[in-house]
């Protein structure tokens, strides 16, 4: 039986979650990151971001000495399989920035140069088709004398975990995709995951390197398109008397060919993946000569969707100037402190532009919001203070804490109880029966 010793380069959401999960199932794992402050934090049992359950597991694997973080690439020589999990952000033109992939591969090549027995390299970062073979593989072969299929194995293993449920998704994936340079590399990686999943084996799909890279983009593009489709239907329903998009999409989602997942209407998708990955796929597609109009429409719908909150507000107030507006929820979705690509940013900027006084609340993301808005907005310590004296409230992120709020809370604390439900978390009738002016995405007048 192959004795796996794992190293993981890049300790962001994907890298750190994968490292901690593998270590928790008995693998010896080394995490490498260029940021020494982050490394120190992790070794002290602290997370560089908020993710439910991850900190407890990190502390356990550190205690058991199954995992530690380092900035020293030389420690890779104590391992035989390396996952590359560095970031692939967007360049201003939407293409992906491969600079972290290139520098991680070079640093890896530098230490592997001295190694004679086989080392397996697995790309987990989201990369456009061809990158694993033509960037990572080529650098290791051309610059560092490695021989693919001899002393170098190569795989592409896309990651599908969601922030906020990262550990659950890692232990219970819908599928594991293994793109392989050769059978030997694929066998080694398949065996690692089969050992990891024990009694809970997911389907494992073996493909070419390029197909694996494309599966990740196609999956994210499809889910993003499903959301933009739901929002398109919502925006149409908004103009149909007596029509609530939630009833419509419930009826649509019951068709098993469609299914209800990611058919939730709202203020649009944010995050570090969907916007970036759809943009990267569009640029890549154009570069190879195909104009992906469907994906362009997905993005266009999403770019405009946050402003539906402002349109609804203006149905009630002609002008927002001087009004005190509460924004509930800043993170791009619940259970994270991540504000990358969050729709709250667009909404707050627009409210400020309209002359509103903005007060915000979020259970986790306030520190990140301060970095963006500093003293341009007010940060409330709890929901009740956020609502105090407000003329309008916009629900931007559907945290459980907000779902529990009753009509009387809004009536008691707000100056004027006007609600824009941007995530469809409340029952419109219950709120309207209490005399609240209630507006929501995809809810026409009369419903
Ligand atoms: C996503 C993919 O789901 C995951 O497989 C991939 O690995 C990374 O990108 P993530 O960005 O963490 O994960 O969050 P996700 O739960 O997919 O939500 C993305 C955005 O879509 C959020 O802003 C969310 O509010 C929005 N969304 C989701 C909707 O607007 N409607 C829905 O029905 C579902």
GROMACS .gro file of C-alpha atoms and ligand atoms in nm:
model
  481
    1UNK     CA    1   0.000   0.000   0.000
    2UNK     CA    2   0.137   0.341  -0.101
    3UNK     CA    3   0.237   0.551   0.202
    4UNK     CA    4   0.109   0.900   0.129
    5UNK     CA    5   0.289   1.202   0.269
    6UNK     CA    6   0.106   1.511   0.154
    7UNK     CA    7   0.212   1.871   0.100
    8UNK     CA    8  -0.031   2.148   0.009
    9UNK     CA    9   0.079   2.477  -0.142
   10UNK     CA   10  -0.155   2.771  -0.072
   11UNK     CA   11  -0.350   2.784   0.256
   12UNK     CA   12  -0.667   2.963   0.149
   13UNK     CA   13  -1.016   2.815   0.175
   14UNK     CA   14  -0.941   2.520  -0.050
   15UNK     CA   15  -0.585   2.446   0.062
   16UNK     CA   16  -0.640   2.476   0.436
   17UNK     CA   17  -0.969   2.285   0.434
   18UNK     CA   18  -0.818   2.004   0.226
   19UNK     CA   19  -0.508   1.992   0.449
   20UNK     CA   20  -0.703   1.979   0.774
   21UNK     CA   21  -0.954   1.725   0.638
   22UNK     CA   22  -0.679   1.491   0.511
   23UNK     CA   23  -0.489   1.521   0.841
   24UNK     CA   24  -0.807   1.446   1.037
   25UNK     CA   25  -0.832   1.112   0.853
   26UNK     CA   26  -0.478   1.006   0.943
   27UNK     CA   27  -0.269   1.152   0.660
   28UNK     CA   28   0.050   1.340   0.746
   29UNK     CA   29   0.017   1.682   0.586
   30UNK     CA   30   0.243   1.985   0.548
   31UNK     CA   31   0.087   2.318   0.446
   32UNK     CA   32   0.303   2.572   0.263
   33UNK     CA   33   0.218   2.938   0.225
   34UNK     CA   34   0.432   3.237   0.132
   35UNK     CA   35   0.263   3.456   0.396
   36UNK     CA   36   0.457   3.406   0.721
   37UNK     CA   37   0.193   3.581   0.935
   38UNK     CA   38  -0.073   3.345   0.803
   39UNK     CA   39   0.152   3.045   0.868
   40UNK     CA   40   0.213   3.156   1.226
   41UNK     CA   41  -0.157   3.212   1.284
   42UNK     CA   42  -0.246   2.867   1.151
   43UNK     CA   43   0.022   2.698   1.363
   44UNK     CA   44  -0.132   2.873   1.666
   45UNK     CA   45  -0.469   2.721   1.583
   46UNK     CA   46  -0.624   3.034   1.436
   47UNK     CA   47  -0.797   3.062   1.100
   48UNK     CA   48  -0.719   3.342   0.854
   49UNK     CA   49  -1.093   3.349   0.769
   50UNK     CA   50  -1.420   3.238   0.927
   51UNK     CA   51  -1.542   2.889   0.836
   52UNK     CA   52  -1.776   2.687   1.062
   53UNK     CA   53  -1.612   2.385   1.230
   54UNK     CA   54  -1.271   2.428   1.070
   55UNK     CA   55  -1.095   2.584   1.368
   56UNK     CA   56  -1.181   2.295   1.603
   57UNK     CA   57  -1.053   2.041   1.353
   58UNK     CA   58  -0.738   2.247   1.290
   59UNK     CA   59  -0.660   2.248   1.662
   60UNK     CA   60  -0.709   1.869   1.677
   61UNK     CA   61  -0.475   1.791   1.389
   62UNK     CA   62  -0.212   2.034   1.520
   63UNK     CA   63  -0.228   1.863   1.861
   64UNK     CA   64  -0.192   1.521   1.702
   65UNK     CA   65   0.104   1.654   1.502
   66UNK     CA   66  -0.055   1.537   1.178
   67UNK     CA   67  -0.036   1.885   1.028
   68UNK     CA   68   0.176   2.197   1.045
   69UNK     CA   69   0.220   2.501   0.825
   70UNK     CA   70   0.549   2.643   0.699
   71UNK     CA   71   0.691   2.894   0.451
   72UNK     CA   72   0.977   2.657   0.369
   73UNK     CA   73   0.933   2.476   0.037
   74UNK     CA   74   1.220   2.240   0.123
   75UNK     CA   75   0.983   2.053   0.354
   76UNK     CA   76   0.815   1.923   0.037
   77UNK     CA   77   1.108   1.683   0.011
   78UNK     CA   78   0.958   1.494   0.307
   79UNK     CA   79   0.641   1.431   0.104
   80UNK     CA   80   0.551   1.241  -0.213
   81UNK     CA   81   0.235   1.418  -0.333
   82UNK     CA   82   0.182   1.795  -0.359
   83UNK     CA   83  -0.150   1.971  -0.413
   84UNK     CA   84  -0.128   2.319  -0.565
   85UNK     CA   85  -0.411   2.528  -0.416
   86UNK     CA   86  -0.297   2.886  -0.478
   87UNK     CA   87  -0.534   3.161  -0.588
   88UNK     CA   88  -0.618   3.232  -0.952
   89UNK     CA   89  -0.775   3.580  -0.934
   90UNK     CA   90  -0.912   3.781  -1.227
   91UNK     CA   91  -0.698   4.026  -1.422
   92UNK     CA   92  -0.870   4.357  -1.508
   93UNK     CA   93  -0.972   4.213  -1.849
   94UNK     CA   94  -1.139   3.908  -1.687
   95UNK     CA   95  -0.867   3.657  -1.782
   96UNK     CA   96  -0.719   3.457  -1.497
   97UNK     CA   97  -0.399   3.567  -1.336
   98UNK     CA   98  -0.168   3.265  -1.333
   99UNK     CA   99   0.118   3.441  -1.154
  100UNK     CA  100   0.069   3.249  -0.827
  101UNK     CA  101   0.050   2.919  -1.017
  102UNK     CA  102   0.372   3.001  -1.199
  103UNK     CA  103   0.564   3.109  -0.890
  104UNK     CA  104   0.439   2.812  -0.682
  105UNK     CA  105   0.541   2.573  -0.963
  106UNK     CA  106   0.886   2.730  -0.987
  107UNK     CA  107   0.941   2.707  -0.611
  108UNK     CA  108   0.820   2.346  -0.624
  109UNK     CA  109   1.050   2.271  -0.920
  110UNK     CA  110   1.344   2.410  -0.730
  111UNK     CA  111   1.308   2.155  -0.453
  112UNK     CA  112   1.199   1.865  -0.675
  113UNK     CA  113   1.513   1.911  -0.886
  114UNK     CA  114   1.702   1.734  -0.607
  115UNK     CA  115   1.458   1.445  -0.586
  116UNK     CA  116   1.502   1.124  -0.787
  117UNK     CA  117   1.207   0.910  -0.684
  118UNK     CA  118   0.865   0.990  -0.824
  119UNK     CA  119   0.669   1.291  -0.694
  120UNK     CA  120   0.303   1.346  -0.778
  121UNK     CA  121   0.181   1.700  -0.845
  122UNK     CA  122  -0.191   1.772  -0.832
  123UNK     CA  123  -0.339   2.105  -0.942
  124UNK     CA  124  -0.646   2.190  -0.735
  125UNK     CA  125  -0.664   2.561  -0.815
  126UNK     CA  126  -0.926   2.657  -1.073
  127UNK     CA  127  -0.731   2.697  -1.399
  128UNK     CA  128  -0.833   2.737  -1.762
  129UNK     CA  129  -0.805   2.426  -1.980
  130UNK     CA  130  -0.447   2.349  -2.078
  131UNK     CA  131  -0.284   2.512  -1.774
  132UNK     CA  132  -0.194   2.193  -1.586
  133UNK     CA  133  -0.022   2.041  -1.890
  134UNK     CA  134   0.117   2.352  -2.060
  135UNK     CA  135   0.210   2.570  -1.763
  136UNK     CA  136   0.267   2.350  -1.454
  137UNK     CA  137   0.387   2.040  -1.643
  138UNK     CA  138   0.601   2.234  -1.890
  139UNK     CA  139   0.774   2.445  -1.623
  140UNK     CA  140   0.866   2.135  -1.421
  141UNK     CA  141   0.992   1.951  -1.729
  142UNK     CA  142   1.164   2.234  -1.918
  143UNK     CA  143   1.310   2.435  -1.628
  144UNK     CA  144   1.373   2.173  -1.361
  145UNK     CA  145   1.459   1.858  -1.555
  146UNK     CA  146   1.163   1.649  -1.435
  147UNK     CA  147   1.043   1.365  -1.658
  148UNK     CA  148   0.664   1.322  -1.682
  149UNK     CA  149   0.557   0.962  -1.637
  150UNK     CA  150   0.899   0.879  -1.487
  151UNK     CA  151   0.990   1.085  -1.181
  152UNK     CA  152   0.692   1.322  -1.211
  153UNK     CA  153   0.322   1.236  -1.193
  154UNK     CA  154   0.062   1.499  -1.286
  155UNK     CA  155  -0.311   1.533  -1.212
  156UNK     CA  156  -0.582   1.799  -1.209
  157UNK     CA  157  -0.834   1.758  -0.927
  158UNK     CA  158  -1.090   2.041  -0.925
  159UNK     CA  159  -1.248   2.148  -0.598
  160UNK     CA  160  -1.621   2.200  -0.560
  161UNK     CA  161  -1.648   2.299  -0.192
  162UNK     CA  162  -1.864   2.596  -0.095
  163UNK     CA  163  -1.762   2.853   0.161
  164UNK     CA  164  -1.966   2.823   0.478
  165UNK     CA  165  -2.002   2.446   0.430
  166UNK     CA  166  -1.643   2.374   0.332
  167UNK     CA  167  -1.587   2.079   0.569
  168UNK     CA  168  -1.921   1.915   0.499
  169UNK     CA  169  -1.856   1.943   0.125
  170UNK     CA  170  -1.505   1.801   0.161
  171UNK     CA  171  -1.627   1.495   0.352
  172UNK     CA  172  -1.939   1.450   0.136
  173UNK     CA  173  -1.867   1.557  -0.222
  174UNK     CA  174  -2.114   1.483  -0.502
  175UNK     CA  175  -1.821   1.357  -0.709
  176UNK     CA  176  -1.445   1.356  -0.727
  177UNK     CA  177  -1.297   1.447  -1.065
  178UNK     CA  178  -0.948   1.327  -1.146
  179UNK     CA  179  -0.785   1.459  -1.461
  180UNK     CA  180  -0.472   1.256  -1.528
  181UNK     CA  181  -0.159   1.288  -1.738
  182UNK     CA  182  -0.119   0.909  -1.726
  183UNK     CA  183  -0.287   0.610  -1.561
  184UNK     CA  184  -0.026   0.578  -1.288
  185UNK     CA  185  -0.084   0.938  -1.167
  186UNK     CA  186  -0.462   0.888  -1.174
  187UNK     CA  187  -0.438   0.557  -0.983
  188UNK     CA  188  -0.229   0.716  -0.707
  189UNK     CA  189  -0.475   1.005  -0.662
  190UNK     CA  190  -0.783   0.783  -0.684
  191UNK     CA  191  -0.638   0.556  -0.418
  192UNK     CA  192  -0.567   0.855  -0.191
  193UNK     CA  193  -0.928   0.970  -0.209
  194UNK     CA  194  -1.067   0.616  -0.173
  195UNK     CA  195  -0.861   0.580   0.147
  196UNK     CA  196  -0.984   0.920   0.267
  197UNK     CA  197  -1.357   0.859   0.206
  198UNK     CA  198  -1.363   0.518   0.382
  199UNK     CA  199  -1.726   0.396   0.395
  200UNK     CA  200  -1.867   0.708   0.226
  201UNK     CA  201  -1.726   0.667  -0.128
  202UNK     CA  202  -1.834   0.934  -0.379
  203UNK     CA  203  -1.843   0.864  -0.753
  204UNK     CA  204  -1.492   0.912  -0.892
  205UNK     CA  205  -1.461   1.030  -1.251
  206UNK     CA  206  -1.129   0.985  -1.438
  207UNK     CA  207  -1.073   1.222  -1.730
  208UNK     CA  208  -0.806   1.403  -1.929
  209UNK     CA  209  -0.633   1.698  -1.759
  210UNK     CA  210  -0.818   1.943  -1.983
  211UNK     CA  211  -1.163   1.786  -1.928
  212UNK     CA  212  -1.113   1.811  -1.550
  213UNK     CA  213  -1.020   2.177  -1.581
  214UNK     CA  214  -1.327   2.239  -1.797
  215UNK     CA  215  -1.563   2.046  -1.564
  216UNK     CA  216  -1.492   2.300  -1.290
  217UNK     CA  217  -1.565   2.599  -1.516
  218UNK     CA  218  -1.870   2.439  -1.674
  219UNK     CA  219  -2.016   2.350  -1.331
  220UNK     CA  220  -1.975   2.701  -1.193
  221UNK     CA  221  -2.100   2.860  -1.517
  222UNK     CA  222  -2.410   2.638  -1.511
  223UNK     CA  223  -2.492   2.717  -1.147
  224UNK     CA  224  -2.438   3.090  -1.208
  225UNK     CA  225  -2.661   3.070  -1.516
  226UNK     CA  226  -2.930   2.893  -1.314
  227UNK     CA  227  -2.926   3.180  -1.063
  228UNK     CA  228  -2.941   3.445  -1.338
  229UNK     CA  229  -3.227   3.249  -1.495
  230UNK     CA  230  -3.415   3.251  -1.161
  231UNK     CA  231  -3.353   3.625  -1.134
  232UNK     CA  232  -3.474   3.684  -1.490
  233UNK     CA  233  -3.798   3.501  -1.410
  234UNK     CA  234  -3.823   3.704  -1.086
  235UNK     CA  235  -3.783   4.031  -1.275
  236UNK     CA  236  -4.061   3.930  -1.516
  237UNK     CA  237  -4.290   3.813  -1.234
  238UNK     CA  238  -4.242   4.150  -1.066
  239UNK     CA  239  -4.458   4.299  -1.346
  240UNK     CA  240  -4.732   4.032  -1.348
  241UNK     CA  241  -5.024   4.113  -1.115
  242UNK     CA  242  -5.083   3.848  -0.844
  243UNK     CA  243  -4.761   3.667  -0.927
  244UNK     CA  244  -4.494   3.560  -0.680
  245UNK     CA  245  -4.175   3.417  -0.830
  246UNK     CA  246  -4.136   3.181  -0.533
  247UNK     CA  247  -4.455   3.000  -0.631
  248UNK     CA  248  -4.344   2.996  -0.993
  249UNK     CA  249  -3.996   2.858  -0.926
  250UNK     CA  250  -4.130   2.602  -0.679
  251UNK     CA  251  -4.343   2.471  -0.962
  252UNK     CA  252  -4.050   2.479  -1.202
  253UNK     CA  253  -3.801   2.315  -0.962
  254UNK     CA  254  -4.030   2.018  -0.897
  255UNK     CA  255  -3.951   1.897  -1.248
  256UNK     CA  256  -3.672   1.650  -1.167
  257UNK     CA  257  -3.493   1.751  -1.487
  258UNK     CA  258  -3.457   2.103  -1.344
  259UNK     CA  259  -3.448   2.054  -0.960
  260UNK     CA  260  -3.481   2.335  -0.706
  261UNK     CA  261  -3.112   2.386  -0.618
  262UNK     CA  262  -2.959   2.721  -0.717
  263UNK     CA  263  -3.294   2.839  -0.842
  264UNK     CA  264  -3.321   3.090  -0.559
  265UNK     CA  265  -3.412   3.444  -0.676
  266UNK     CA  266  -3.251   3.738  -0.500
  267UNK     CA  267  -3.001   4.017  -0.545
  268UNK     CA  268  -2.761   3.805  -0.749
  269UNK     CA  269  -2.454   3.592  -0.686
  270UNK     CA  270  -2.127   3.709  -0.542
  271UNK     CA  271  -1.820   3.542  -0.397
  272UNK     CA  272  -1.472   3.461  -0.506
  273UNK     CA  273  -1.573   3.194  -0.758
  274UNK     CA  274  -1.884   3.247  -0.970
  275UNK     CA  275  -1.809   3.600  -1.098
  276UNK     CA  276  -1.438   3.526  -1.152
  277UNK     CA  277  -1.487   3.186  -1.312
  278UNK     CA  278  -1.762   3.295  -1.551
  279UNK     CA  279  -1.546   3.592  -1.659
  280UNK     CA  280  -1.243   3.367  -1.708
  281UNK     CA  281  -1.445   3.117  -1.914
  282UNK     CA  282  -1.580   3.399  -2.132
  283UNK     CA  283  -1.230   3.537  -2.196
  284UNK     CA  284  -1.090   3.192  -2.264
  285UNK     CA  285  -1.375   3.111  -2.500
  286UNK     CA  286  -1.327   3.436  -2.693
  287UNK     CA  287  -0.952   3.374  -2.712
  288UNK     CA  288  -1.015   3.042  -2.887
  289UNK     CA  289  -1.265   3.202  -3.125
  290UNK     CA  290  -1.611   3.138  -2.974
  291UNK     CA  291  -1.840   3.415  -2.849
  292UNK     CA  292  -2.022   3.264  -2.546
  293UNK     CA  293  -2.335   3.483  -2.553
  294UNK     CA  294  -2.521   3.275  -2.296
  295UNK     CA  295  -2.247   3.330  -2.036
  296UNK     CA  296  -2.227   3.699  -2.118
  297UNK     CA  297  -2.600   3.726  -2.045
  298UNK     CA  298  -2.552   3.539  -1.715
  299UNK     CA  299  -2.304   3.802  -1.603
  300UNK     CA  300  -2.506   4.096  -1.735
  301UNK     CA  301  -2.819   3.989  -1.544
  302UNK     CA  302  -2.608   3.949  -1.233
  303UNK     CA  303  -2.440   4.287  -1.267
  304UNK     CA  304  -2.777   4.462  -1.268
  305UNK     CA  305  -2.959   4.247  -1.011
  306UNK     CA  306  -2.831   4.420  -0.692
  307UNK     CA  307  -2.984   4.749  -0.813
  308UNK     CA  308  -3.331   4.590  -0.802
  309UNK     CA  309  -3.316   4.664  -0.428
  310UNK     CA  310  -3.280   5.036  -0.503
  311UNK     CA  311  -3.559   5.022  -0.765
  312UNK     CA  312  -3.792   4.868  -0.505
  313UNK     CA  313  -3.692   5.130  -0.248
  314UNK     CA  314  -3.782   5.399  -0.498
  315UNK     CA  315  -4.129   5.253  -0.540
  316UNK     CA  316  -4.185   5.365  -0.183
  317UNK     CA  317  -3.972   5.676  -0.153
  318UNK     CA  318  -3.921   5.897  -0.457
  319UNK     CA  319  -3.582   5.998  -0.325
  320UNK     CA  320  -3.352   5.827  -0.077
  321UNK     CA  321  -3.169   6.149   0.006
  322UNK     CA  322  -3.126   6.198   0.380
  323UNK     CA  323  -3.303   5.871   0.466
  324UNK     CA  324  -3.154   5.635   0.721
  325UNK     CA  325  -3.118   5.301   0.540
  326UNK     CA  326  -3.023   4.978   0.718
  327UNK     CA  327  -2.844   4.706   0.525
  328UNK     CA  328  -2.875   4.365   0.692
  329UNK     CA  329  -2.600   4.133   0.570
  330UNK     CA  330  -2.266   4.220   0.413
  331UNK     CA  331  -2.101   3.883   0.344
  332UNK     CA  332  -2.158   3.740  -0.006
  333UNK     CA  333  -2.362   3.464   0.160
  334UNK     CA  334  -2.437   3.344   0.515
  335UNK     CA  335  -2.184   3.160   0.734
  336UNK     CA  336  -1.879   3.337   0.600
  337UNK     CA  337  -1.704   3.669   0.661
  338UNK     CA  338  -1.604   3.686   0.294
  339UNK     CA  339  -1.704   4.002   0.110
  340UNK     CA  340  -1.528   3.930  -0.218
  341UNK     CA  341  -1.773   4.012  -0.497
  342UNK     CA  342  -2.048   4.068  -0.238
  343UNK     CA  343  -2.358   4.242  -0.378
  344UNK     CA  344  -2.374   4.446  -0.056
  345UNK     CA  345  -2.082   4.655  -0.187
  346UNK     CA  346  -2.274   4.769  -0.497
  347UNK     CA  347  -2.590   4.836  -0.297
  348UNK     CA  348  -2.413   5.041  -0.030
  349UNK     CA  349  -2.224   5.245  -0.290
  350UNK     CA  350  -2.547   5.319  -0.474
  351UNK     CA  351  -2.725   5.418  -0.151
  352UNK     CA  352  -2.441   5.657  -0.067
  353UNK     CA  353  -2.456   5.801  -0.417
  354UNK     CA  354  -2.829   5.862  -0.366
  355UNK     CA  355  -2.752   6.056  -0.049
  356UNK     CA  356  -2.878   5.802   0.205
  357UNK     CA  357  -2.724   5.754   0.549
  358UNK     CA  358  -2.624   5.389   0.559
  359UNK     CA  359  -2.607   5.174   0.870
  360UNK     CA  360  -2.499   4.811   0.835
  361UNK     CA  361  -2.497   4.489   1.032
  362UNK     CA  362  -2.345   4.148   0.971
  363UNK     CA  363  -2.270   3.873   1.224
  364UNK     CA  364  -1.919   3.811   1.083
  365UNK     CA  365  -1.817   4.045   0.802
  366UNK     CA  366  -1.796   4.387   0.971
  367UNK     CA  367  -1.415   4.385   0.996
  368UNK     CA  368  -1.393   4.322   0.621
  369UNK     CA  369  -1.655   4.590   0.551
  370UNK     CA  370  -1.454   4.849   0.748
  371UNK     CA  371  -1.161   4.791   0.510
  372UNK     CA  372  -1.388   4.885   0.218
  373UNK     CA  373  -1.609   5.163   0.356
  374UNK     CA  374  -1.413   5.294   0.661
  375UNK     CA  375  -1.618   5.580   0.814
  376UNK     CA  376  -1.850   5.636   0.515
  377UNK     CA  377  -2.113   5.416   0.681
  378UNK     CA  378  -2.223   5.331   1.036
  379UNK     CA  379  -2.154   4.985   1.181
  380UNK     CA  380  -2.419   4.864   1.427
  381UNK     CA  381  -2.323   4.631   1.711
  382UNK     CA  382  -2.645   4.430   1.683
  383UNK     CA  383  -2.955   4.405   1.465
  384UNK     CA  384  -3.171   4.612   1.700
  385UNK     CA  385  -2.927   4.904   1.697
  386UNK     CA  386  -2.906   4.869   1.321
  387UNK     CA  387  -3.283   4.906   1.287
  388UNK     CA  388  -3.319   5.190   1.537
  389UNK     CA  389  -3.462   5.500   1.370
  390UNK     CA  390  -3.436   5.355   1.016
  391UNK     CA  391  -3.664   5.463   0.729
  392UNK     CA  392  -3.588   5.155   0.523
  393UNK     CA  393  -3.423   4.815   0.566
  394UNK     CA  394  -3.276   4.599   0.289
  395UNK     CA  395  -3.213   4.229   0.354
  396UNK     CA  396  -2.899   4.157   0.154
  397UNK     CA  397  -2.765   3.832   0.308
  398UNK     CA  398  -2.996   3.563   0.446
  399UNK     CA  399  -2.831   3.496   0.785
  400UNK     CA  400  -3.045   3.276   1.015
  401UNK     CA  401  -3.044   3.556   1.272
  402UNK     CA  402  -3.242   3.776   1.031
  403UNK     CA  403  -3.486   3.501   0.936
  404UNK     CA  404  -3.601   3.489   1.299
  405UNK     CA  405  -3.695   3.860   1.318
  406UNK     CA  406  -4.069   3.916   1.360
  407UNK     CA  407  -4.276   4.205   1.218
  408UNK     CA  408  -4.301   4.359   1.564
  409UNK     CA  409  -3.921   4.397   1.588
  410UNK     CA  410  -3.919   4.608   1.270
  411UNK     CA  411  -4.221   4.810   1.386
  412UNK     CA  412  -4.072   4.872   1.729
  413UNK     CA  413  -3.727   4.984   1.623
  414UNK     CA  414  -3.768   5.148   1.282
  415UNK     CA  415  -3.888   5.505   1.234
  416UNK     CA  416  -4.088   5.384   0.936
  417UNK     CA  417  -4.128   5.010   0.882
  418UNK     CA  418  -4.040   4.968   0.516
  419UNK     CA  419  -3.874   4.637   0.421
  420UNK     CA  420  -3.703   4.529   0.100
  421UNK     CA  421  -3.661   4.153   0.121
  422UNK     CA  422  -3.372   4.095  -0.120
  423UNK     CA  423  -3.338   3.725  -0.035
  424UNK     CA  424  -3.700   3.621   0.007
  425UNK     CA  425  -3.671   3.516   0.372
  426UNK     CA  426  -4.005   3.650   0.501
  427UNK     CA  427  -4.368   3.565   0.435
  428UNK     CA  428  -4.507   3.878   0.263
  429UNK     CA  429  -4.859   3.828   0.398
  430UNK     CA  430  -4.747   3.799   0.760
  431UNK     CA  431  -4.555   4.125   0.731
  432UNK     CA  432  -4.820   4.316   0.537
  433UNK     CA  433  -5.094   4.205   0.779
  434UNK     CA  434  -4.893   4.383   1.050
  435UNK     CA  435  -4.905   4.708   0.854
  436UNK     CA  436  -4.547   4.690   0.724
  437UNK     CA  437  -4.466   4.826   0.378
  438UNK     CA  438  -4.314   4.511   0.235
  439UNK     CA  439  -4.138   4.474  -0.102
  440UNK     CA  440  -3.947   4.175  -0.234
  441UNK     CA  441  -3.762   4.051  -0.542
  442UNK     CA  442  -4.006   3.884  -0.781
  443UNK     CA  443  -4.317   3.981  -0.584
  444UNK     CA  444  -4.560   4.188  -0.783
  445UNK     CA  445  -4.804   4.438  -0.641
  446UNK     CA  446  -5.124   4.272  -0.532
  447UNK     CA  447  -4.950   3.955  -0.413
  448LIG     C1  448  -1.933   2.818  -0.541
  448LIG     C2  449  -1.971   2.676  -0.587
  448LIG     O1  450  -2.100   2.640  -0.533
  448LIG     C3  451  -1.865   2.575  -0.543
  448LIG     O2  452  -1.897   2.447  -0.595
  448LIG     C4  453  -1.729   2.621  -0.596
  448LIG     O3  454  -1.628   2.534  -0.548
  448LIG     C5  455  -1.698   2.764  -0.553
  448LIG     O4  456  -1.805   2.851  -0.593
  448LIG     P1  457  -1.941   2.954  -0.312
  448LIG     O5  458  -1.897   3.072  -0.394
  448LIG     O6  459  -1.872   2.926  -0.184
  448LIG     O7  460  -1.932   2.820  -0.399
  448LIG     O8  461  -2.097   2.976  -0.275
  448LIG     P2  462  -2.240   2.928  -0.329
  448LIG     O9  463  -2.313   2.866  -0.216
  448LIG    O10  464  -2.230   2.850  -0.453
  448LIG    O11  465  -2.310   3.070  -0.359
  448LIG     C6  466  -2.258   3.161  -0.455
  448LIG     C7  467  -2.348   3.282  -0.465
  448LIG    O12  468  -2.470   3.250  -0.530
  448LIG     C8  469  -2.387   3.348  -0.332
  448LIG    O13  470  -2.373   3.489  -0.345
  448LIG     C9  471  -2.531   3.309  -0.313
  448LIG    O14  472  -2.604   3.406  -0.239
  448LIG    C10  473  -2.579   3.303  -0.457
  448LIG     N1  474  -2.696   3.216  -0.476
  448LIG    C11  475  -2.687   3.081  -0.456
  448LIG    C12  476  -2.817   3.270  -0.520
  448LIG    O15  477  -2.828   3.392  -0.542
  448LIG     N2  478  -2.923   3.187  -0.542
  448LIG    C13  479  -2.916   3.052  -0.522
  448LIG    O16  480  -3.018   2.984  -0.544
  448LIG    C14  481  -2.795   2.998  -0.477
   0.00000   0.00000   0.00000
